[in-house]
XYZ file of C-alpha atoms in Angstrom:
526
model
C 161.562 114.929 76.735
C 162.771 117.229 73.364
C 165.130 119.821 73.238
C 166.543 121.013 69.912
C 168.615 124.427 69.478
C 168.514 126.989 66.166
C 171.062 125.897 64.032
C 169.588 122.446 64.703
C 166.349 122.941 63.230
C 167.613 125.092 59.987
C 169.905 122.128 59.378
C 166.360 119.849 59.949
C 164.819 121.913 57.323
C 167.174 122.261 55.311
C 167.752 118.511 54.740
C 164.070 117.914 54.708
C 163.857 120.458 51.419
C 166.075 118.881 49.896
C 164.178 115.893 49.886
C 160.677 117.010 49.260
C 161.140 116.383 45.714
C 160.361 118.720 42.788
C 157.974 120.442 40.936
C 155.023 122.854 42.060
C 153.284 121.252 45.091
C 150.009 121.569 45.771
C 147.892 120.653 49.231
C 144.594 120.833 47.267
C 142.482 117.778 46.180
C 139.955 115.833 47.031
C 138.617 114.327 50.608
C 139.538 111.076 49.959
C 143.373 111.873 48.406
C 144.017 114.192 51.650
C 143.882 111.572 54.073
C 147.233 110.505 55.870
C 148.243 107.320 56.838
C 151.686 107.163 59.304
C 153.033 103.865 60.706
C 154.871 103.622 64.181
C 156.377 101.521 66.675
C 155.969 104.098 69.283
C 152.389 103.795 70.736
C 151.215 105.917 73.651
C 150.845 104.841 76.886
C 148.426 106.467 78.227
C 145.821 109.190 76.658
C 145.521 111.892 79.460
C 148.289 114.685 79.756
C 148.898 114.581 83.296
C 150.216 111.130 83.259
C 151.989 111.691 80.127
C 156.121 112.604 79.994
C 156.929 109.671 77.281
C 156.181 109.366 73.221
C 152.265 109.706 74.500
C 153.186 113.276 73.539
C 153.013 112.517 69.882
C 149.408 112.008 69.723
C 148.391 114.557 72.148
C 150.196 117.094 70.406
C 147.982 116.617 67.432
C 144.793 116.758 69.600
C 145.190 118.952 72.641
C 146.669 122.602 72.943
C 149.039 124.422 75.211
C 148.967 127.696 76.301
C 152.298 127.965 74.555
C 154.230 125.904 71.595
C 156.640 125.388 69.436
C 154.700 126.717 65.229
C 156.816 125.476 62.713
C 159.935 127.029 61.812
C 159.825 128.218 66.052
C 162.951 126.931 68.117
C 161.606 129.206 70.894
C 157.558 128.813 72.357
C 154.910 131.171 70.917
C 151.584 131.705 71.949
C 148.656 128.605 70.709
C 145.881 128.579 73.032
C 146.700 132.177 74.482
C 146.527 135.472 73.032
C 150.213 136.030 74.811
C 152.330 135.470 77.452
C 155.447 136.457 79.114
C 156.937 137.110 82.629
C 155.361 140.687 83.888
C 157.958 140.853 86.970
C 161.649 141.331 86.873
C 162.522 138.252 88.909
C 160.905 136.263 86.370
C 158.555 134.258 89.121
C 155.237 135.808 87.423
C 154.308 134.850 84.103
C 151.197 135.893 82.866
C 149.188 134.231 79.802
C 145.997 135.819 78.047
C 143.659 133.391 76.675
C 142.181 133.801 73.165
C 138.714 134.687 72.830
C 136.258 131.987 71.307
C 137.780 128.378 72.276
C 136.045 125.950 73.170
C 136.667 121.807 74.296
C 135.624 119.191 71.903
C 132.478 118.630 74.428
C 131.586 122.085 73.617
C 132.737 123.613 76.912
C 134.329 127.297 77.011
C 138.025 127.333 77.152
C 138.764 129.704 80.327
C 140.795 130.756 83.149
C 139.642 128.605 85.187
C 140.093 125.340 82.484
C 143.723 126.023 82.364
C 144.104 126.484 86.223
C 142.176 123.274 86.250
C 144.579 121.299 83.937
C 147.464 122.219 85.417
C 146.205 121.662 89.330
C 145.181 118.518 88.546
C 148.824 117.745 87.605
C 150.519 118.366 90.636
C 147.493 117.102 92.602
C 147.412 113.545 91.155
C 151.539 113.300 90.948
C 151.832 110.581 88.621
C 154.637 108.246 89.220
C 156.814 108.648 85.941
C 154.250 111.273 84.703
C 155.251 114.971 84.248
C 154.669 116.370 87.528
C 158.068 116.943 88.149
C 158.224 119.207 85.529
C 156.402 121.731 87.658
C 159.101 121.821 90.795
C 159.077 125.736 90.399
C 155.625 125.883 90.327
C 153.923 127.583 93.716
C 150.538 128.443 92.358
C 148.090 129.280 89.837
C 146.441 132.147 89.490
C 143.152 133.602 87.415
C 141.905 137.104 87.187
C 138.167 136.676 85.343
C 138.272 134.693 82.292
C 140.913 135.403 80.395
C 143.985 135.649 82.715
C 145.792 132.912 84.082
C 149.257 133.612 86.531
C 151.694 131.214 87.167
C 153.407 132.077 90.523
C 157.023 130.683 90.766
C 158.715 129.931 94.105
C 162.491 130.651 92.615
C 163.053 132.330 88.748
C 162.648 129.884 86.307
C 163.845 130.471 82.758
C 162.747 127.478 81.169
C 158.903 127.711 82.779
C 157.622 128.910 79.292
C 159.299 126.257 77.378
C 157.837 123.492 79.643
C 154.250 124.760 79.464
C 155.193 124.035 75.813
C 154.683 120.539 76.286
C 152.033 118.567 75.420
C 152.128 116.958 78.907
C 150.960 120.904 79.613
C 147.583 120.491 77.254
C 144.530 122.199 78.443
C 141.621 119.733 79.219
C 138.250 120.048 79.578
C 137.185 119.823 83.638
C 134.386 118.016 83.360
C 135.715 115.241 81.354
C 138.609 114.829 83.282
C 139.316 113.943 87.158
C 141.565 115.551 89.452
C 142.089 112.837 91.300
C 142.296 109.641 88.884
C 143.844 109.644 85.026
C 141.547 109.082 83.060
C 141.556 106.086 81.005
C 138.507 105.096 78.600
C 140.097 105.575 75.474
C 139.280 109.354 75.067
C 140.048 112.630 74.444
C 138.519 115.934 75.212
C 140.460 118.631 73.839
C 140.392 122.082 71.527
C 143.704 120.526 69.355
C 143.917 120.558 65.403
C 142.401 117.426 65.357
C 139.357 115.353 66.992
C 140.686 111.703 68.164
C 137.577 109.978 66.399
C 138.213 106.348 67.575
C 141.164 104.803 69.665
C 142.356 101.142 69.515
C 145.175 100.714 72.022
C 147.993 98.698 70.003
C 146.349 99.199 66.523
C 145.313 102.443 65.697
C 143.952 106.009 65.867
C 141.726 108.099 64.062
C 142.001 111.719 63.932
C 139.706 113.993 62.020
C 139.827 118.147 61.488
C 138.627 119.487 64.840
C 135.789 122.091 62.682
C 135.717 124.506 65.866
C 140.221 124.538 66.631
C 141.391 128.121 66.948
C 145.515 127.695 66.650
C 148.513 128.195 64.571
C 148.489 124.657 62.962
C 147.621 125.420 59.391
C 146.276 121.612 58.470
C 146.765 120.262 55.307
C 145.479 117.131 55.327
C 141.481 116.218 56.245
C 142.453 112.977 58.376
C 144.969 111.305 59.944
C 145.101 107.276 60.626
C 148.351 106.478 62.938
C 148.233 102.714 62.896
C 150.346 101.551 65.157
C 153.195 97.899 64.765
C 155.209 96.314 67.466
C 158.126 95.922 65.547
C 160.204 97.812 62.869
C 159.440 95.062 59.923
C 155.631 94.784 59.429
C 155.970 99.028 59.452
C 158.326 98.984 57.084
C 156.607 96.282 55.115
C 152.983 98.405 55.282
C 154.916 101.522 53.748
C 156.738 99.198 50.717
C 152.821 98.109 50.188
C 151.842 101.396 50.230
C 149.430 100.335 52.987
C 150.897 103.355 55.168
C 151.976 106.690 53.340
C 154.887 107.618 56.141
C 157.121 105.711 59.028
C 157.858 108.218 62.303
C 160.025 106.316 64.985
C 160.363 102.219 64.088
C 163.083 102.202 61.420
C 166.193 100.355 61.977
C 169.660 101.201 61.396
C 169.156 98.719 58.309
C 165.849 100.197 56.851
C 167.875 103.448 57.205
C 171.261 102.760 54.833
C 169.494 100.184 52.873
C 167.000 103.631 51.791
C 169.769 105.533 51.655
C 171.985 103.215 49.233
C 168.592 102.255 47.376
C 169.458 99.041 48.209
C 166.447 97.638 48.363
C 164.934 99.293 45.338
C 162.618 101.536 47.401
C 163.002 104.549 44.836
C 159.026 105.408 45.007
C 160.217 106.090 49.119
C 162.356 109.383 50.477
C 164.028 109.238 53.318
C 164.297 112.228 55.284
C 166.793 112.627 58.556
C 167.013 115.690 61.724
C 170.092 115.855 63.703
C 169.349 114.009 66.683
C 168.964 114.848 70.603
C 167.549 111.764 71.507
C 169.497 110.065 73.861
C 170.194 105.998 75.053
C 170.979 105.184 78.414
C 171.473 102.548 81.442
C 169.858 102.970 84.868
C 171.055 101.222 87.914
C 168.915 100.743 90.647
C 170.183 101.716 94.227
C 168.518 99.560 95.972
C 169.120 96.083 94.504
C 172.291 94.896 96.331
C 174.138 94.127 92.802
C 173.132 97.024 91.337
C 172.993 99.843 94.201
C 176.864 99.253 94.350
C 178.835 101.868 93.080
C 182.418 99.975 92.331
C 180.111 97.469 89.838
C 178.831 100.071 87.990
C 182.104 102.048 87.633
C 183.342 98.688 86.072
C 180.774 98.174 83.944
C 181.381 102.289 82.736
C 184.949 101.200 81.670
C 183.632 97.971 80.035
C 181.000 99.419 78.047
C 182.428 100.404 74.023
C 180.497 102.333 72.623
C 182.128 102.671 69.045
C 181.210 98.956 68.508
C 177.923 99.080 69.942
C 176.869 102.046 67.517
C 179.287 100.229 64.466
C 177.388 96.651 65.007
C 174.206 97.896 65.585
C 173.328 100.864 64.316
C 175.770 101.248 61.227
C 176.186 104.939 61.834
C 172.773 106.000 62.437
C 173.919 106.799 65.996
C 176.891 107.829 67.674
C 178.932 107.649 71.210
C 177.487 109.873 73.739
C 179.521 110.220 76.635
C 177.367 112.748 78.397
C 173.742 112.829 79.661
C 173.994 116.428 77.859
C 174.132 115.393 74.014
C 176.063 117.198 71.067
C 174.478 119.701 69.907
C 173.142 121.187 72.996
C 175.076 124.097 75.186
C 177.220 122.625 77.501
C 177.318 119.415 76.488
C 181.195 117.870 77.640
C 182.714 114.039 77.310
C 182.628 113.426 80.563
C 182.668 109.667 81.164
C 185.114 109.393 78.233
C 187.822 111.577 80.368
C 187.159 109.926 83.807
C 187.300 106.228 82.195
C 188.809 106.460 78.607
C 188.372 103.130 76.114
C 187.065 100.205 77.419
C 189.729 97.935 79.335
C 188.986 95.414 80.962
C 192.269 95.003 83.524
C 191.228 98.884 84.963
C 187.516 97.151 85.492
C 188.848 94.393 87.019
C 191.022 96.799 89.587
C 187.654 98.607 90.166
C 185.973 95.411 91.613
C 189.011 94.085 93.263
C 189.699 96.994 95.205
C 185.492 96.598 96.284
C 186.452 93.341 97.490
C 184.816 92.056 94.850
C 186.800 88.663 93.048
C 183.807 86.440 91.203
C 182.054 87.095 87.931
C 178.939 89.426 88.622
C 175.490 87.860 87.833
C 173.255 90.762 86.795
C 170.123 91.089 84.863
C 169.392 93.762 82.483
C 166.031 94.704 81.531
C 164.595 96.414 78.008
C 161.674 97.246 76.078
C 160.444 95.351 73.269
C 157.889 97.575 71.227
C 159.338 101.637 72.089
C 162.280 102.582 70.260
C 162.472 99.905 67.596
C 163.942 96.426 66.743
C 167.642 97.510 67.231
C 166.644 97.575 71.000
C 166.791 93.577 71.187
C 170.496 93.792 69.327
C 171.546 96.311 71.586
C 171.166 94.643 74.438
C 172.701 91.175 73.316
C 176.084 93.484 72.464
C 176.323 95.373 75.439
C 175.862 91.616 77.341
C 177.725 90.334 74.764
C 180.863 92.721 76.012
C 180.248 92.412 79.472
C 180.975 88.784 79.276
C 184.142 88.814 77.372
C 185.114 90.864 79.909
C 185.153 87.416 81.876
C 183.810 89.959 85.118
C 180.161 89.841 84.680
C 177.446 87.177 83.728
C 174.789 88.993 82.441
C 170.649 88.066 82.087
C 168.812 89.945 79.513
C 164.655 90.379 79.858
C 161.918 92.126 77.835
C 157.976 93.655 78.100
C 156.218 95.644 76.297
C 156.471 98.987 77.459
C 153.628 99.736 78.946
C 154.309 96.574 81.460
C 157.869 97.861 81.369
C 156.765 101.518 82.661
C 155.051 99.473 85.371
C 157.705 97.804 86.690
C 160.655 100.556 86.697
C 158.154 102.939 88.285
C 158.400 100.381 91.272
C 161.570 99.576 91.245
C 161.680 96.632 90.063
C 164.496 96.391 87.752
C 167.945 96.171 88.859
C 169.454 97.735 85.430
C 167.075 98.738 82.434
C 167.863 100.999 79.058
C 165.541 103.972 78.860
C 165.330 106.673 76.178
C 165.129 110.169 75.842
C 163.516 112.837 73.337
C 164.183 116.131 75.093
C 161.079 118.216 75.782
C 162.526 121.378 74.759
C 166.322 122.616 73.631
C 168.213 123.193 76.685
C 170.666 121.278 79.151
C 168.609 121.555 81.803
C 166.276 118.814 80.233
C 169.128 116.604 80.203
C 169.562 117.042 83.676
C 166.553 118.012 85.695
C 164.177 115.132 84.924
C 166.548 112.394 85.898
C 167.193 113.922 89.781
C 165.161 114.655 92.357
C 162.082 112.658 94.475
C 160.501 112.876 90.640
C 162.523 111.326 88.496
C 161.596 110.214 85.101
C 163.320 106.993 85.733
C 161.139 105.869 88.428
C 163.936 105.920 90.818
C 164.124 109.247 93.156
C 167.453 110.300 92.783
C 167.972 112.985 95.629
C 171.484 114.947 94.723
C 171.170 118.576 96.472
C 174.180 119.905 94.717
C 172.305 119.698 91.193
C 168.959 120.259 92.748
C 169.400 123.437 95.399
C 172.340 125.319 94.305
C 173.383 124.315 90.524
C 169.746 124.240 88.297
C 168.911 127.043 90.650
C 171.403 129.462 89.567
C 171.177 128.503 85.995
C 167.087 128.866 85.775
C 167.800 132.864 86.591
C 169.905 133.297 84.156
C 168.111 133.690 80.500
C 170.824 133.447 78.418
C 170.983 129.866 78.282
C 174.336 130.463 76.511
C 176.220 131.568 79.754
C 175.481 128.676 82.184
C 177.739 125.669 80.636
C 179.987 125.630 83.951
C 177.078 124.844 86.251
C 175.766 122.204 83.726
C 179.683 120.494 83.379
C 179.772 120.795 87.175
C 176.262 118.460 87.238
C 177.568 115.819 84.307
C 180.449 115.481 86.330
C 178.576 114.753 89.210
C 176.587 112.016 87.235
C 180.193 110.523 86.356
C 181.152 110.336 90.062
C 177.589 108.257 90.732
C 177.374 106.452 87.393
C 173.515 106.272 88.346
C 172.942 106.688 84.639
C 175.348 105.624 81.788
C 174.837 107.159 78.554
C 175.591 105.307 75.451
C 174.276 106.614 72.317
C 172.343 109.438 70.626
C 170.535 109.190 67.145
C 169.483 110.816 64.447
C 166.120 110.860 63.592
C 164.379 109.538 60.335
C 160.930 109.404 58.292
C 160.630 107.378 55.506
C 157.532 108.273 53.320
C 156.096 108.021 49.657
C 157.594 110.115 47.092
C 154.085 111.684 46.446
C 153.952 112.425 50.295
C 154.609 116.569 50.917
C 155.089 118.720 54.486
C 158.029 115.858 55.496
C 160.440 119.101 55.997
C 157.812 121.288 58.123
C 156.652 118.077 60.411
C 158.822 117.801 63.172
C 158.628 120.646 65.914
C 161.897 121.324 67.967
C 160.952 119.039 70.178
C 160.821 116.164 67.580
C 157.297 115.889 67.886
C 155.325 114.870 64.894
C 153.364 117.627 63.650
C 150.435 115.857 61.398
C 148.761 118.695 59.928
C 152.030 119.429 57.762
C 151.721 116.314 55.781
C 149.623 116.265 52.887
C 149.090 114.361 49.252
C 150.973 115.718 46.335
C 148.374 116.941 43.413
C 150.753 116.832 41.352
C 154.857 115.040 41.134
C-alpha cells in the first residue's frame, strides 16, 4: 500500500516547512489547547491488522506497533517495538528481531516472543480475502528463542521482508484479545501504539488518547486525537472553514485544492500543504465475466481511455497520466501502455474489436466507490464513460457503494470492471507489482502469472540494491500491458489542509503516506 523513495520525502519536507508558518513554535500549553481534531473521507474498514491492507492502516498506525517502522525523517524501517533487527545469514532468509524490554498491551499483557509469533501466525492462518496475507508469500515460519527473540524463516531471499513488517497490517496484538481464527470485530483495539483508541463509532468518529505505558519512537505532541470521519469531500471541508476540525487528511478535491492555493475562496486562516504523490488510480477487469474476461475489449478500451483530459477535467492538475502500474518517482517506473497504444483513437479501437469478431457497441458496467478517495471519484467515472461512448464502441453503466459494501463485492467477484486505488506500503516497485498477482491479490481477483511470480520478483527480492533491478520490473509492466488486467490512469499528489495555528503538518506523513498524529500539535504562539 505506500512506497515513497529519499529524494521524495526531502522534497515532502521541504514543502511542508515552507508552509508551517513563522515565528518560534511551541508544542507546550494546556490539556484542553493540545487536543487535535482531523477530518477524513477515508474511514477504516475494519479495526484488526490481519484483515487490514487498505486506508485501515491510518488508524492502526497511531494505535498499534510494529516490530519495525518508518520514525520521521526515515525513508528506510528502523526498529519501534524491537530493540533491533536485521538478517543474521548471508542469504538473507533469517532475520532476526530483539524485542525491547518493558512493553506491555493496552490490557496490561507482556509484549513477548511469543505475542509477535502470535500476531503474525494468526495472519497467514486466517488468510483474509483482500487482507494482507499475501504480503507474507516468503514467509516459511516463525521462530522464538525465550522472550525476547523472534526469527522469521524465509523460503527464498527476500529484500523487502523488513520493509513489509513495517506495515501496520504487521502490528503486534495482544493474544488473548484477539482470535486466530476469526477477525475480530467489536469495535476495539488492544495494542502497545502511541495512542489508546478510547471510543470507536464506525462512520463518525474515533477517539484516541496518550497510551501512559507506550515505549516507541513517536515523540507525541498533542494529548488527544478526535478523527471524525465525512462521506464526502464538502461537509469536511466545510467542518475545517468552521473551524469545527483543525486539519483535512485524504477528502479534498481537485477544487478545494487550487481554490486554497489561489486563495480563492478567502481561506487565508487555512495552509495547504502538498507530498509528491505515489498513490496510484486504476481499472480492474474481471476474467471471468464474459464482457469483461475478454482480452480484445479491454485492449480497446486501453486505446480509448485519455488520460490528459481525464486529469485536465477532473482533477485540474492535482494528478497526472500514469501509464504504468510502477508510478514516477519510483525505480523502474517506464510508459508502458503509452508506447504499446499511444493517444487515444478510436479507428485503432475499433480494429481491435473487429478483428475479435466483435461489430456492436459493448454494454459494460463499471463499478466505483462512493465514500474512499473523495468526491472526484463520482466525476471520474462519468468522464471515463463519458469517452467510452463517444467512441460510439461501448455503452457503458456506471454503479456505486460505500466501500465497505464495495470491498465485499470485488472480493467475490462480483464486478465486471471497478476503479481501485493504491497508497504503496513501502518505496519500492515491487509494491506496485507484487500485490496485484498471484492466488492473493489485493484486487480480489487471483491473478496467477508465473513469469512475474517464480522467476522475475524472485530474482529481484535477492538483490538489495533496489537500484539495479529496473529490467526485471520493465519486463513485469510489460507483461501487465500484454494482459491489460489492470489499466492505470492517474497518480496524485497528496494534500492536508489545516489551520494556520496548526504545527507538525511537515513531520506528519511517514514514507508510506501514513498519517502520523502525534506530530501535530497547537501553536502557543503565531
Amino acid at each position: 500500500m505506500f512506497y515513497r523513495a529519499s529524494l521524495q520525502a526531502t522534497a515532502v519536507l521541504a514543502s511542508l516547512s515552507l508552509l508551517a508558518g513563522c515565528g518560534l513554535l511551541s508544542d507546550s500549553g494546556s490539556k484542553a489547547e493540545q487536543k487535535i481534531v482531523v477530518g477524513t473521507t477515508s474511514e477504516p474498514s475494519t479495526l484488526d491488522p490481519a484483515a487490514a491492507w487498505d486506508n485501515s492502516w491510518e488508524l492502526m498506525r497511531n494505535v498499534f506497533q510494529t516490530l519495525v517502522s518508518f520514525p520521521t525523517g526515515s525513508t528506510r524501517p528502523e526498529p519501534d517495538a524491537a530493540e533491533w533487527c536485521k538478517f543474521t545469514d548471508t542469504t538473507s532468509t533469517a532475520y532476526r528481531c530483539k524485542l525491547r524490554k518493558g512493553l506491555k498491551f493496552s490490557n496490561g499483557d507482556k509484549i513477548d516472543a511469543e505475542a509477535v509469533k502470535y500476531s503474525m501466525d494468526r495472519i497467514t492462518a486466517m488468510k483474509v480475502k483482500g487482507g494482507p496475507v499475501g504480503m507474507l508469500g516468503s514467509l516459511d515460519r516463525v521462530e522464538t528463542k525465550g522472550d525476547d527473540i523472534v526469527i522469521f524463516h524465509l523460503t527464498k531471499p527476500d529484500a523487502t521482508f523488513p520493509f513489509i513488517l513495517a506495515t501496520p497490517a504487521m502490528s503486534l496484538v495482544a493474544p488473548s484479545d484477539y482470535s486466530k481464527h476469526k477477525v475480530r470485530s467489536d469495535g476495539k483495539v488492544t495494542g502497545s501504539g502511541p495512542y489508546l483508541l478510547d471510543s470507536y463509532k464506525p462512520g463518525n468518529r474515533a477517539e484516541l488518547v496518550k497510551n501512559p505505558d507506550y515505549k516507541g519512537f513517536a515523540n507525541r505532541k498533542n494529548d488527544a486525537v478526535t478523527i471524525r470521519y465525512f462521506k464526502e469531500s464538502v461537509p469536511v471541508v466545510t467542518a475545517l472553514r468552521k473551524n469545527e476540525i483543525d486539519a483535512i487528511y485524504r477528502g479534498l478535491t481537485a477544487e478545494d485544492v487550487v481554490g486554497l492555493e489561489d486563495n480563492k475562496d478567502q481561506s487565508s486562516n487555512l495552509q495547504i500543504v502538498d507530498t509528491v504523490g505515489a498513490d496510484i488510480r486504476f481499472l480492474v477487469f474481471n476474467p471471468e465475466d464474459p464482457v469483461a474476461g475478454n482480452v480484445a475489449v479491454r485492449r480497446a478500451i486501453a486505446q480509448l481511455v485519455d488520460r490528459d483530459a481525464l486529469v485536465a477535467k477532473v482533477y485540474q492538475g492535482t494528478a497526472e497520466p500514469l501509464y504504468s502500474m510502477v508510478p514516477k518517482g519510483i525505480a523502474g517506473h517506464t510508459t508502458s501502455f503509452f508506447d504499446a497504444y499511444g493517444d487515444p483513437d478510436k479507428d485503432e479501437a475499433k480494429q481491435i474489436l473487429a478483428k475479435a469478431g466483435i461489430t456492436k457497441p459493448v454494454a459494460m458496467t463499471f463499478w466505483f466507490t462512493t465514500d474512499r478517495y473523495g468526491s472526484s471519484t463520482a466525476p471520474e467515472f462519468d468522464e471515463l464513460k463519458r469517452q467510452l461512448e463517444a467512441s460510439g464502441l461501448f455503452r457503458i453503466t456506471l454503479k456505486s457503494k460505500p466501500w465497505k459494501e464495495f470491498q465485499e463485492g470485488f472480493n467475490k467477484g462480483q464486478y465486471p470492471v471497478f476503479g481501485r486505488g493504491w497508497f504503496p506500503d513501502f518505496p519500492d516497485p515491487d509494491n506496485f507489482i507484487a500485490p496485484f498477482v498471484g492466488k492473493e491479490s489485493v484486487t480480489g481477483l487471483p491473478y496467477m502469472k508465473s513469469e512475474i511470480t517464480e522467476r522475475l520478483l524472485p530474482q529481484t527480492r535477492k538483490e538489495s540494491d533496489r537500484g539495479a533491478v529496473s529490467k526485471q520490473f520493465e519486463r513485469a509492466q510489460q507483461i501487465l500491458v500484454n494482459d491489460v488486467r489492470l489499466l492505470p490512469l492517474w497518480q496524485g499528489k497528496l494534500y492536508v489542509a489545516a489551520g494556520e495555528d496548526i504545527g507538525g503538518g511537515e513531520r506528519a506523513l511517514d514514507p508510506q503516506t501514513v498519517m502520523q498524529l502525534w506530530e501535530l500539535y497547537r501553536k502557543a504562539s503565531w
